[in-house]
PDB file of C-alpha atoms in Angstrom:
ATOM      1  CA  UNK A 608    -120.074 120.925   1.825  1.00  0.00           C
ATOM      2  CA  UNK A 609    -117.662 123.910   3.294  1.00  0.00           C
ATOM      3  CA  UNK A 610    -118.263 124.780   7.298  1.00  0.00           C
ATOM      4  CA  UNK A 611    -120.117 128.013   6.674  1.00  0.00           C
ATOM      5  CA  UNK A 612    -122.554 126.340   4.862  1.00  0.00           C
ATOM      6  CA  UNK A 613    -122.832 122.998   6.922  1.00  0.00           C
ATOM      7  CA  UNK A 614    -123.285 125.586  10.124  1.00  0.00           C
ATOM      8  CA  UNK A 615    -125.603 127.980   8.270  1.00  0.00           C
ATOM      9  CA  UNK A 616    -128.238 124.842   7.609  1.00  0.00           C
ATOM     10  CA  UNK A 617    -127.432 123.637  11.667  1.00  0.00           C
ATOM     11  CA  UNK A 618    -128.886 126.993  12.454  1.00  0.00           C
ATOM     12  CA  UNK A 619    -131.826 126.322  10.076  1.00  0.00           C
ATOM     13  CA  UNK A 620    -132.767 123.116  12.205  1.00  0.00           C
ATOM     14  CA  UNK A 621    -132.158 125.097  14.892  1.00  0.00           C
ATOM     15  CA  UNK A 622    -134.656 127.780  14.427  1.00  0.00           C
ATOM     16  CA  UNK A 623    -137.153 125.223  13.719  1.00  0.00           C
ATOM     17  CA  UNK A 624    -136.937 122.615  16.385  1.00  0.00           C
ATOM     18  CA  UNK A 625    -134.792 125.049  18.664  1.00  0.00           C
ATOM     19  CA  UNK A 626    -132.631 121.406  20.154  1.00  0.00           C
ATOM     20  CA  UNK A 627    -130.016 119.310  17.441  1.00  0.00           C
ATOM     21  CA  UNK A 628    -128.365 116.421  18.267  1.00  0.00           C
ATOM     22  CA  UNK A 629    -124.341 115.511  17.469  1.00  0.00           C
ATOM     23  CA  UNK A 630    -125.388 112.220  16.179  1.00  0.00           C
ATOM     24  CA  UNK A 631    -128.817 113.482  14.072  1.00  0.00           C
ATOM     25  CA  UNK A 632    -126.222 116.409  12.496  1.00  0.00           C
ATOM     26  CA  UNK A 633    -123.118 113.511  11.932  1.00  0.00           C
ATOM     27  CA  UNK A 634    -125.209 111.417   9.535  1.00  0.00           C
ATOM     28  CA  UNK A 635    -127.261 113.884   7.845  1.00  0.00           C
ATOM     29  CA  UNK A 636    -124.332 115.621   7.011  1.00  0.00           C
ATOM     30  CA  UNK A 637    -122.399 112.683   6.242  1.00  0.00           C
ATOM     31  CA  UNK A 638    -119.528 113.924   8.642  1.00  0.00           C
ATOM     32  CA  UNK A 639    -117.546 113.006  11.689  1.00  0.00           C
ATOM     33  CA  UNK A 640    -119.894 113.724  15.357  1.00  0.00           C
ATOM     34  CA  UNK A 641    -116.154 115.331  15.860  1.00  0.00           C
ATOM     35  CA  UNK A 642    -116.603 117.614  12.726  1.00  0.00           C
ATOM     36  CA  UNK A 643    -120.140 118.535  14.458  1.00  0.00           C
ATOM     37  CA  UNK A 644    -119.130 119.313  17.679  1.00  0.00           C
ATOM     38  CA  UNK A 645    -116.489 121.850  16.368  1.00  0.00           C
ATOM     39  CA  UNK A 646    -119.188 123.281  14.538  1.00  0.00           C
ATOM     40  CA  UNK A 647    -121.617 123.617  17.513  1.00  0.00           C
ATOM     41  CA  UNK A 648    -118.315 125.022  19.200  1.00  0.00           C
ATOM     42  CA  UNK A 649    -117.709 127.573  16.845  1.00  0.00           C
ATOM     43  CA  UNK A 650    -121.827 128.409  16.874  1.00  0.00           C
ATOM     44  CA  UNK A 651    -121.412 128.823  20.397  1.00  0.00           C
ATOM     45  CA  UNK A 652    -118.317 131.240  19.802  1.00  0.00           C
ATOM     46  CA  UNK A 653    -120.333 133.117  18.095  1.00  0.00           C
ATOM     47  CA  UNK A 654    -123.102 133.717  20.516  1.00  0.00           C
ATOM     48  CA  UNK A 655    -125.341 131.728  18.738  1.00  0.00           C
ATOM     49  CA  UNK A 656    -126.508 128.390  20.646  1.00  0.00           C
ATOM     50  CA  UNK A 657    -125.328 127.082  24.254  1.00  0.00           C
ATOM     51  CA  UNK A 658    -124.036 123.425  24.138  1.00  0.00           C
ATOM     52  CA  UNK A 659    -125.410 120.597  25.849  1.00  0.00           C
ATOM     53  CA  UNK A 660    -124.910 117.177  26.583  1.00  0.00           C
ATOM     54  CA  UNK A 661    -125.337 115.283  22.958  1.00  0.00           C
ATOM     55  CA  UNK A 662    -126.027 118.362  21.002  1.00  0.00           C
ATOM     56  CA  UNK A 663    -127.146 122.120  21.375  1.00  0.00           C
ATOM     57  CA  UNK A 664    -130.032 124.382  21.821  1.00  0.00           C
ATOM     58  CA  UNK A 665    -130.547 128.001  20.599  1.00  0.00           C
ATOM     59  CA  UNK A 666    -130.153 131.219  22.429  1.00  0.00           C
ATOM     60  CA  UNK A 667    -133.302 132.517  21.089  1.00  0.00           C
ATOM     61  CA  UNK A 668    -132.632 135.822  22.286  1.00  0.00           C
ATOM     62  CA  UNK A 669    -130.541 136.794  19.792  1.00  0.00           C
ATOM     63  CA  UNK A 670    -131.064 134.294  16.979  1.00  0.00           C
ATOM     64  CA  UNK A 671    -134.778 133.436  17.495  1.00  0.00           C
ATOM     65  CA  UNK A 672    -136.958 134.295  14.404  1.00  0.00           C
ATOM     66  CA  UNK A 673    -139.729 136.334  16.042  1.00  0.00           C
ATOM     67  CA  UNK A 674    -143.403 136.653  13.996  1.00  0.00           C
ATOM     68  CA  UNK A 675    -144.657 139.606  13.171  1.00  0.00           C
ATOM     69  CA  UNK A 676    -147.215 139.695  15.317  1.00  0.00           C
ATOM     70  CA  UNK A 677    -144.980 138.711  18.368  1.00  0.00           C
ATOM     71  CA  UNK A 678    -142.178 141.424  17.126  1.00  0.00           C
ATOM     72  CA  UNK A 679    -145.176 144.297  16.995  1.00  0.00           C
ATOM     73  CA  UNK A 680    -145.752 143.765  20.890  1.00  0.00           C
ATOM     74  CA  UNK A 681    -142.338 143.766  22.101  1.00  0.00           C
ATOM     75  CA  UNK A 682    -141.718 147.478  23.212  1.00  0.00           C
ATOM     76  CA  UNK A 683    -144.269 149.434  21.450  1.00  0.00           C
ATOM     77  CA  UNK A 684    -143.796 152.446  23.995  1.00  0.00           C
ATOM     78  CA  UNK A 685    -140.033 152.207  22.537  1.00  0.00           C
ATOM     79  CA  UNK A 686    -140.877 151.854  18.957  1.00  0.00           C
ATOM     80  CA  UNK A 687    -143.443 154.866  19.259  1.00  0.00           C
ATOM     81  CA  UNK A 688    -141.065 157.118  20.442  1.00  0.00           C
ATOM     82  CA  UNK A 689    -138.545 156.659  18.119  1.00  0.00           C
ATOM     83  CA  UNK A 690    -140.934 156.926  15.118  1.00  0.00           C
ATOM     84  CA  UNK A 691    -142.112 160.380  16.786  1.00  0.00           C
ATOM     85  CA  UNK A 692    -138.399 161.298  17.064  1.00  0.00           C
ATOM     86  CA  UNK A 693    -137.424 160.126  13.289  1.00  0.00           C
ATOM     87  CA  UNK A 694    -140.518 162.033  11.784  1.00  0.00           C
ATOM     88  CA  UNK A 695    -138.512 164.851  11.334  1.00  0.00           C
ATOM     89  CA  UNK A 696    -136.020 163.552   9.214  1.00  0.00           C
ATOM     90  CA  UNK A 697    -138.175 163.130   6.666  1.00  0.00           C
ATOM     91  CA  UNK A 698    -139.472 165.584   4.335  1.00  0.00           C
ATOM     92  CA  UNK A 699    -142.296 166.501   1.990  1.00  0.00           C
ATOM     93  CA  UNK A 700    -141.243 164.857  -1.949  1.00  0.00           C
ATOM     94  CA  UNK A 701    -138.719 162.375  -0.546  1.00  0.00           C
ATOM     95  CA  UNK A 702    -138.118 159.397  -2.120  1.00  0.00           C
ATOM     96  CA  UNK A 703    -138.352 156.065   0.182  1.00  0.00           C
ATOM     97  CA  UNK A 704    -137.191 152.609   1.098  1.00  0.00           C
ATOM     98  CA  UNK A 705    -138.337 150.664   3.760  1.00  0.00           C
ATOM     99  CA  UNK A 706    -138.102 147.014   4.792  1.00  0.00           C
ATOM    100  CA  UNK A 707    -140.526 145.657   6.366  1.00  0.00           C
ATOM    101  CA  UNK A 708    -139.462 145.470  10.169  1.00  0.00           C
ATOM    102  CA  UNK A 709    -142.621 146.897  12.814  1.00  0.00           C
ATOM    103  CA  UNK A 710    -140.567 150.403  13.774  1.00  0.00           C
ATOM    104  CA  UNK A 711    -140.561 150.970  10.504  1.00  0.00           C
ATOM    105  CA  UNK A 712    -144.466 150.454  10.491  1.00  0.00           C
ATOM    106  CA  UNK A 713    -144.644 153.077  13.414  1.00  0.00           C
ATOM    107  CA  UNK A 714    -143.040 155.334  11.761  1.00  0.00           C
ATOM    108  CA  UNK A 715    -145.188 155.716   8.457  1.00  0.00           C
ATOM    109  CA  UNK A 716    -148.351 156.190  10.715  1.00  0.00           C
ATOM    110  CA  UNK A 717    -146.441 159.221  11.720  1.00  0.00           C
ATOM    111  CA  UNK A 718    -145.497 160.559   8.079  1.00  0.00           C
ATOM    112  CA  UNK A 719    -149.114 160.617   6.568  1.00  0.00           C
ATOM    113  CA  UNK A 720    -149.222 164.236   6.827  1.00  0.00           C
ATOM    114  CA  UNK A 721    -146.064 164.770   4.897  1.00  0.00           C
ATOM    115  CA  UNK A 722    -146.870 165.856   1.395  1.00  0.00           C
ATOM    116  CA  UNK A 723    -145.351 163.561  -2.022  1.00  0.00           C
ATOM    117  CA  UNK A 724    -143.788 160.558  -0.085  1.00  0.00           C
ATOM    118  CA  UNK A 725    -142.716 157.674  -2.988  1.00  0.00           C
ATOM    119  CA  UNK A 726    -142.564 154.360  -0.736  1.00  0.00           C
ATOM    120  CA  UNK A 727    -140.549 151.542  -1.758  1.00  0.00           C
ATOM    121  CA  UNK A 728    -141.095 148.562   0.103  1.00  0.00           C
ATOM    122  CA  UNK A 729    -141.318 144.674   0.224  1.00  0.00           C
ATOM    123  CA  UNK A 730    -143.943 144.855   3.798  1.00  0.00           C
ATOM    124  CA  UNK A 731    -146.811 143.262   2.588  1.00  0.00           C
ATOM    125  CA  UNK A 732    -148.341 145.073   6.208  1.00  0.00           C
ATOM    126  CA  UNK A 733    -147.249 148.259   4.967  1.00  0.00           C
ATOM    127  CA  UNK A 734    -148.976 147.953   1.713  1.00  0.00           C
ATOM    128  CA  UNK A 735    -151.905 146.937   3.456  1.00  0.00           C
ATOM    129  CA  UNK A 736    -152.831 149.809   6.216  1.00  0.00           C
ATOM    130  CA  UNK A 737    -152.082 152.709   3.466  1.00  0.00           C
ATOM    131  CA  UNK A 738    -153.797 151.471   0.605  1.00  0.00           C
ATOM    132  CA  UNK A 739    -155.846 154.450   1.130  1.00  0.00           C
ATOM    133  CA  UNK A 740    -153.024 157.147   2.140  1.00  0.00           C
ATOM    134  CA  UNK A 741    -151.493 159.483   0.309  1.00  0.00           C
ATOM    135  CA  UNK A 742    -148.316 157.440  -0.177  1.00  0.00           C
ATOM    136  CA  UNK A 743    -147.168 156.606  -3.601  1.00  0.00           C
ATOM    137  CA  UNK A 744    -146.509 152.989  -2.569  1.00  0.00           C
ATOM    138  CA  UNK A 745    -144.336 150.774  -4.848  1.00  0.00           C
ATOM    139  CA  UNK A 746    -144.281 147.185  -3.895  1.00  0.00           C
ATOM    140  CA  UNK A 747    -141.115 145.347  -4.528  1.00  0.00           C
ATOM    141  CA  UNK A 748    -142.754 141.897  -5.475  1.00  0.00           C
ATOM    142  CA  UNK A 749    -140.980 138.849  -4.546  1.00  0.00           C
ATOM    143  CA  UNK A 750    -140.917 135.405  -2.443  1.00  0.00           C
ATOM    144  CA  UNK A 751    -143.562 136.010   0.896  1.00  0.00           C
ATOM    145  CA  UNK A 752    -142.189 134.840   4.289  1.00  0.00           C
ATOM    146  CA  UNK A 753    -145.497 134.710   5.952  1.00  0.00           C
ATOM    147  CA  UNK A 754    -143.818 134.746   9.311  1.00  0.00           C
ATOM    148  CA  UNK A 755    -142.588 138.164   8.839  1.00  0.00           C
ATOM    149  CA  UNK A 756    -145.055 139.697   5.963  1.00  0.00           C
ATOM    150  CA  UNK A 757    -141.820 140.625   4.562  1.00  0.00           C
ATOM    151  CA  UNK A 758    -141.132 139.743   0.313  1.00  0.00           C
ATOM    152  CA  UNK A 759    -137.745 138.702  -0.369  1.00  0.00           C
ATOM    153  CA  UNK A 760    -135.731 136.405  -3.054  1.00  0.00           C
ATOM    154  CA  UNK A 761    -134.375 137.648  -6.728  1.00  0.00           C
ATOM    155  CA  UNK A 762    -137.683 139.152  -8.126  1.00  0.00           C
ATOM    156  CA  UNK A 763    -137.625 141.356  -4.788  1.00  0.00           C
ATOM    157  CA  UNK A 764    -133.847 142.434  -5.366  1.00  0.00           C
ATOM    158  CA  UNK A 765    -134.281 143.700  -8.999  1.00  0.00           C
ATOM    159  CA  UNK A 766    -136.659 145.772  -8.587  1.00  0.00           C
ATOM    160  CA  UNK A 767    -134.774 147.393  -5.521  1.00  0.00           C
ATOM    161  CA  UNK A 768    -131.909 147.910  -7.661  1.00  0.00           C
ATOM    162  CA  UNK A 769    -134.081 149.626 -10.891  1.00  0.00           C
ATOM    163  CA  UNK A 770    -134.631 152.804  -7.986  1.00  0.00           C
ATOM    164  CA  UNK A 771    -132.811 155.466  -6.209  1.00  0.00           C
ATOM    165  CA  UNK A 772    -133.998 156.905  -3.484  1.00  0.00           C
ATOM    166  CA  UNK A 773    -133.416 160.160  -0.606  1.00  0.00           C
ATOM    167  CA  UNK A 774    -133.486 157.866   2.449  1.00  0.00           C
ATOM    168  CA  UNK A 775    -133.807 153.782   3.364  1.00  0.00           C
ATOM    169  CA  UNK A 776    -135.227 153.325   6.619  1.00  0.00           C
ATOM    170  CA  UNK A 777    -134.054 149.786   8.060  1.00  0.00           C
ATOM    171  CA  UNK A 778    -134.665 148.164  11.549  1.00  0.00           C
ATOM    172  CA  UNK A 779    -132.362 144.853  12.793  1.00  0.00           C
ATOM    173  CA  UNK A 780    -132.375 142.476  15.104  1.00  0.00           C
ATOM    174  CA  UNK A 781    -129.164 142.920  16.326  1.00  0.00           C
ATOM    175  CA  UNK A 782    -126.031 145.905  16.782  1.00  0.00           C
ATOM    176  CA  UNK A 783    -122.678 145.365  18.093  1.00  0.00           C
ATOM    177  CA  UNK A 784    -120.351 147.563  17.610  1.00  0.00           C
ATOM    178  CA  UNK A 785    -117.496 144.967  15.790  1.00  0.00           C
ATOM    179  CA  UNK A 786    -120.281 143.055  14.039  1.00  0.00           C
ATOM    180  CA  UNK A 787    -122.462 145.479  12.660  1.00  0.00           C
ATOM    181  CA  UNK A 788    -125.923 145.256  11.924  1.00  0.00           C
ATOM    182  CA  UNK A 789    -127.445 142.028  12.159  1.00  0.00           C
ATOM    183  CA  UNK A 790    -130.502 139.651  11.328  1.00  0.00           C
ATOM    184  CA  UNK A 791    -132.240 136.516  12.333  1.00  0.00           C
ATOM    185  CA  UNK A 792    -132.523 135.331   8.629  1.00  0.00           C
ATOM    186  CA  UNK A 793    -130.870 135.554   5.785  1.00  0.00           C
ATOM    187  CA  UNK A 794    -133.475 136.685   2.923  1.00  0.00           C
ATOM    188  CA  UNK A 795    -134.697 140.082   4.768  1.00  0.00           C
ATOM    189  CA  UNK A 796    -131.087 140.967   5.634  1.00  0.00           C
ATOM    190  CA  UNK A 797    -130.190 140.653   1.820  1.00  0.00           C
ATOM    191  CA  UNK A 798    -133.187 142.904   1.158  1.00  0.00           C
ATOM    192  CA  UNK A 799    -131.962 144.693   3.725  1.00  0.00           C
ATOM    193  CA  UNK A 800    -128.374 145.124   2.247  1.00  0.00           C
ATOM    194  CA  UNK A 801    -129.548 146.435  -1.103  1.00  0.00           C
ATOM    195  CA  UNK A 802    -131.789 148.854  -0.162  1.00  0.00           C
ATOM    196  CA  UNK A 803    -128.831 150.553   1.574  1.00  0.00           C
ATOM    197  CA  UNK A 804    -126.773 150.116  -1.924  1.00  0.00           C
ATOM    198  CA  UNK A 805    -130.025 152.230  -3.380  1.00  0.00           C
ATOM    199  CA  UNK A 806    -129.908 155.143  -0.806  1.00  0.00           C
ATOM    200  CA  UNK A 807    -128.177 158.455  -0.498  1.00  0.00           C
ATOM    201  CA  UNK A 808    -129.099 158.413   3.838  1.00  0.00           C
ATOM    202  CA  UNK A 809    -129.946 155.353   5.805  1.00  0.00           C
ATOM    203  CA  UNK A 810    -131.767 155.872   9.210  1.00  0.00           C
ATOM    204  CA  UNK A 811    -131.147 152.748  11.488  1.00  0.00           C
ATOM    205  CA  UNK A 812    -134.400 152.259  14.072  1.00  0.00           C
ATOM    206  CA  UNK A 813    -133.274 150.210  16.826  1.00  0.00           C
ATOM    207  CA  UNK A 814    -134.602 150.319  20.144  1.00  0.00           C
ATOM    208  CA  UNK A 815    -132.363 149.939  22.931  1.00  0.00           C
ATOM    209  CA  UNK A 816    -132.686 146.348  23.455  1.00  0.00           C
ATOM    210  CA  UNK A 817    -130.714 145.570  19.931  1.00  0.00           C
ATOM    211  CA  UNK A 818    -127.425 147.378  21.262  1.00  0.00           C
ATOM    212  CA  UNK A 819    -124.914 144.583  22.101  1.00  0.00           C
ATOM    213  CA  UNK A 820    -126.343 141.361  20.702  1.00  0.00           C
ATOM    214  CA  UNK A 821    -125.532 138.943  18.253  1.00  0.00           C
ATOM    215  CA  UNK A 822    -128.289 137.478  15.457  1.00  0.00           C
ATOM    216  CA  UNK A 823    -127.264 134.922  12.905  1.00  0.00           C
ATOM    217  CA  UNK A 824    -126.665 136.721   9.853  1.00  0.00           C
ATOM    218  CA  UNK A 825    -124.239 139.911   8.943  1.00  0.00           C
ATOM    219  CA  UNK A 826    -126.625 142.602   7.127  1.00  0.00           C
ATOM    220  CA  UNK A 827    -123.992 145.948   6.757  1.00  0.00           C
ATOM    221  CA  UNK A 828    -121.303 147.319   8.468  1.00  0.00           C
ATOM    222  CA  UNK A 829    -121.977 150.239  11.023  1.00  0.00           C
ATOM    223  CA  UNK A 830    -120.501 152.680   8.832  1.00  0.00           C
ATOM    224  CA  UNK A 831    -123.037 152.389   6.251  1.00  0.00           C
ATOM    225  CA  UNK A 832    -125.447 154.136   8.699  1.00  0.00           C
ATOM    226  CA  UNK A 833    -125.776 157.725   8.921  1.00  0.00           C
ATOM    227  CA  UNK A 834    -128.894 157.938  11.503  1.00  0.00           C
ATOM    228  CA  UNK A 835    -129.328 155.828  14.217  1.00  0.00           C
ATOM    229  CA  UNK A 836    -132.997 156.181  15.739  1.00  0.00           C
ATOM    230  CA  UNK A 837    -133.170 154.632  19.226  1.00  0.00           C
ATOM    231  CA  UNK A 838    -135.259 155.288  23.056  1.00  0.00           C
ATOM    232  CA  UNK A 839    -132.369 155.335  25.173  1.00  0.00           C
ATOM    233  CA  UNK A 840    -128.857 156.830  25.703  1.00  0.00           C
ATOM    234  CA  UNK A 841    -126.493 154.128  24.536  1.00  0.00           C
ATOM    235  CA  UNK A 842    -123.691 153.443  27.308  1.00  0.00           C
ATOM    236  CA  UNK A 843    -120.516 155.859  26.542  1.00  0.00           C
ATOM    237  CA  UNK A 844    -118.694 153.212  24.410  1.00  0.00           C
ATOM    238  CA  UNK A 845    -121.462 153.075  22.083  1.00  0.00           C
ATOM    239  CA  UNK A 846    -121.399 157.066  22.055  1.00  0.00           C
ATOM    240  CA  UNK A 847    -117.662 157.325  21.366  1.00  0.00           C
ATOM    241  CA  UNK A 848    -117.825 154.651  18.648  1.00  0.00           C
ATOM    242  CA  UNK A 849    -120.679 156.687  16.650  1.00  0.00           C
ATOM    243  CA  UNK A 850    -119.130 160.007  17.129  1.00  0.00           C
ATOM    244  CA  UNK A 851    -116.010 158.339  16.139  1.00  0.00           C
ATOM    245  CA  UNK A 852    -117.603 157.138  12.840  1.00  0.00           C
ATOM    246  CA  UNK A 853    -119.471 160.436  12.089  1.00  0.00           C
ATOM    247  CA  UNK A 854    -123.124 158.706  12.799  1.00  0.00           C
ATOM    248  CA  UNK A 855    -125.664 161.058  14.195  1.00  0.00           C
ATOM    249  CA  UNK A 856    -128.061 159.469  17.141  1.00  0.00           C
ATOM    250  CA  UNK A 857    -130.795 160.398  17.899  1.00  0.00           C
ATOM    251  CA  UNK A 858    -132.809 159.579  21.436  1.00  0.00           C
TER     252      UNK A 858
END
């Protein structure tokens, strides 16, 4: 088994029990507790879990996978105000995707006076509260992660890549500036990655609290984003950076 791999399923016991052990890892793995520990170092490197005495634990504030329901309290004045704010770059007869993060969910209940809106999407949540809108919803189908409502895996991917589409509207868990965008898991941040292949304009929502953190998994480079959505002025680096890169923010 190569590194990446052996370090991607550490962080997979790590989400679930949030503690591993050097000596639990060494023989499920089949591997040196040396081997482990350089793995746990590199983790750590990367932001990802602190090291302890005999293993590691998680820093769940950047890799924890947060529920749904836990992810739609966190900040709602935030996420309401940016919805309110990226209303108006969306227009009557667009053509949508949209993954299935809880901005994102904001920001529909603001568009259902716009006129002709085609919705791509793999929220299950999303398909739920407008099945009586105006919306021409299209559900992408796919493997359910309960834990997020969100439908990922291959059956989800095709049909992504059988549309085009005006705009993808994407949240993260994570920004930095080097790194990119970012996710807790991997299957919504493949979604996630080709809905942006599918767009002409993607419009990044990401409240202020995502700016400088690390999550486990690499969804797109910055560059990739054209609109970033957020409820604060980012700090001058970040302002630089995006004017740099021709990204227009808007707070």
């Amino acid at each position: 088994m190569l590194g990446i791999e052996r370090r991607r399923k550490i962080m997979e016991k790590l989400n679930e029990h949030k503690k591993v052990y050097v000596q639990d890892l060494s023989q499920l793995f089949d591997v040196t507790d040396e081997t482990i520990r350089r793995d746990l170092e590199k983790l750590e490197q990367q932001n990802l879990v602190k090291r302890c005495y005999g293993g590691a634990v998680i820093n769940d504030h950047t890799s924890q996978d947060i529920s749904f329901f836990k992810r739609i309290g966190i900040n709602s004045v935030g996420k309401n105000y940016i919805a309110k704010k990226a209303e108006f770059l969306i227009n009557d007869g667009d053509t949508l995707m949209v993954d299935a993060s809880t901005t994102c969910l904001a920001l529909l209940h603001h568009l259902k006076h716009k006129k002709n809106l085609t919705i791509i999407t793999n929220s299950i949540r999303v398909i739920n509260e407008f099945v009586n809108s105006d919306f021409n919803i299209i559900s992408t189908g796919g493997n359910l992660r309960s834990h997020s409502y969100a439908l990922t895996g291959a059956v989800a991917c095709d049909t992504i890549q059988k549309y085009f589409v005006d705009t993808v509207i994407i949240g993260c868990k994570a920004l930095d500036i080097k790194k990119g965008l970012m996710e807790s898991n991997e299957p919504e941040s493949i979604i996630k990655r080709q809905m942006i292949e599918q767009a002409q304009k993607c419009i990044l929502l990401a409240d202020s609290s995502k700016f400088d953190k690390i999550a486990f998994t690499r969804t797109c480079d910055l560059s990739q984003v054209d609109y970033i959505v957020t409820d604060k002025e980012p700090n001058p680096e970040w302002l630089e950076f995006i004017k740099s890169n021709d990204i227009k923010i808007i707070y």
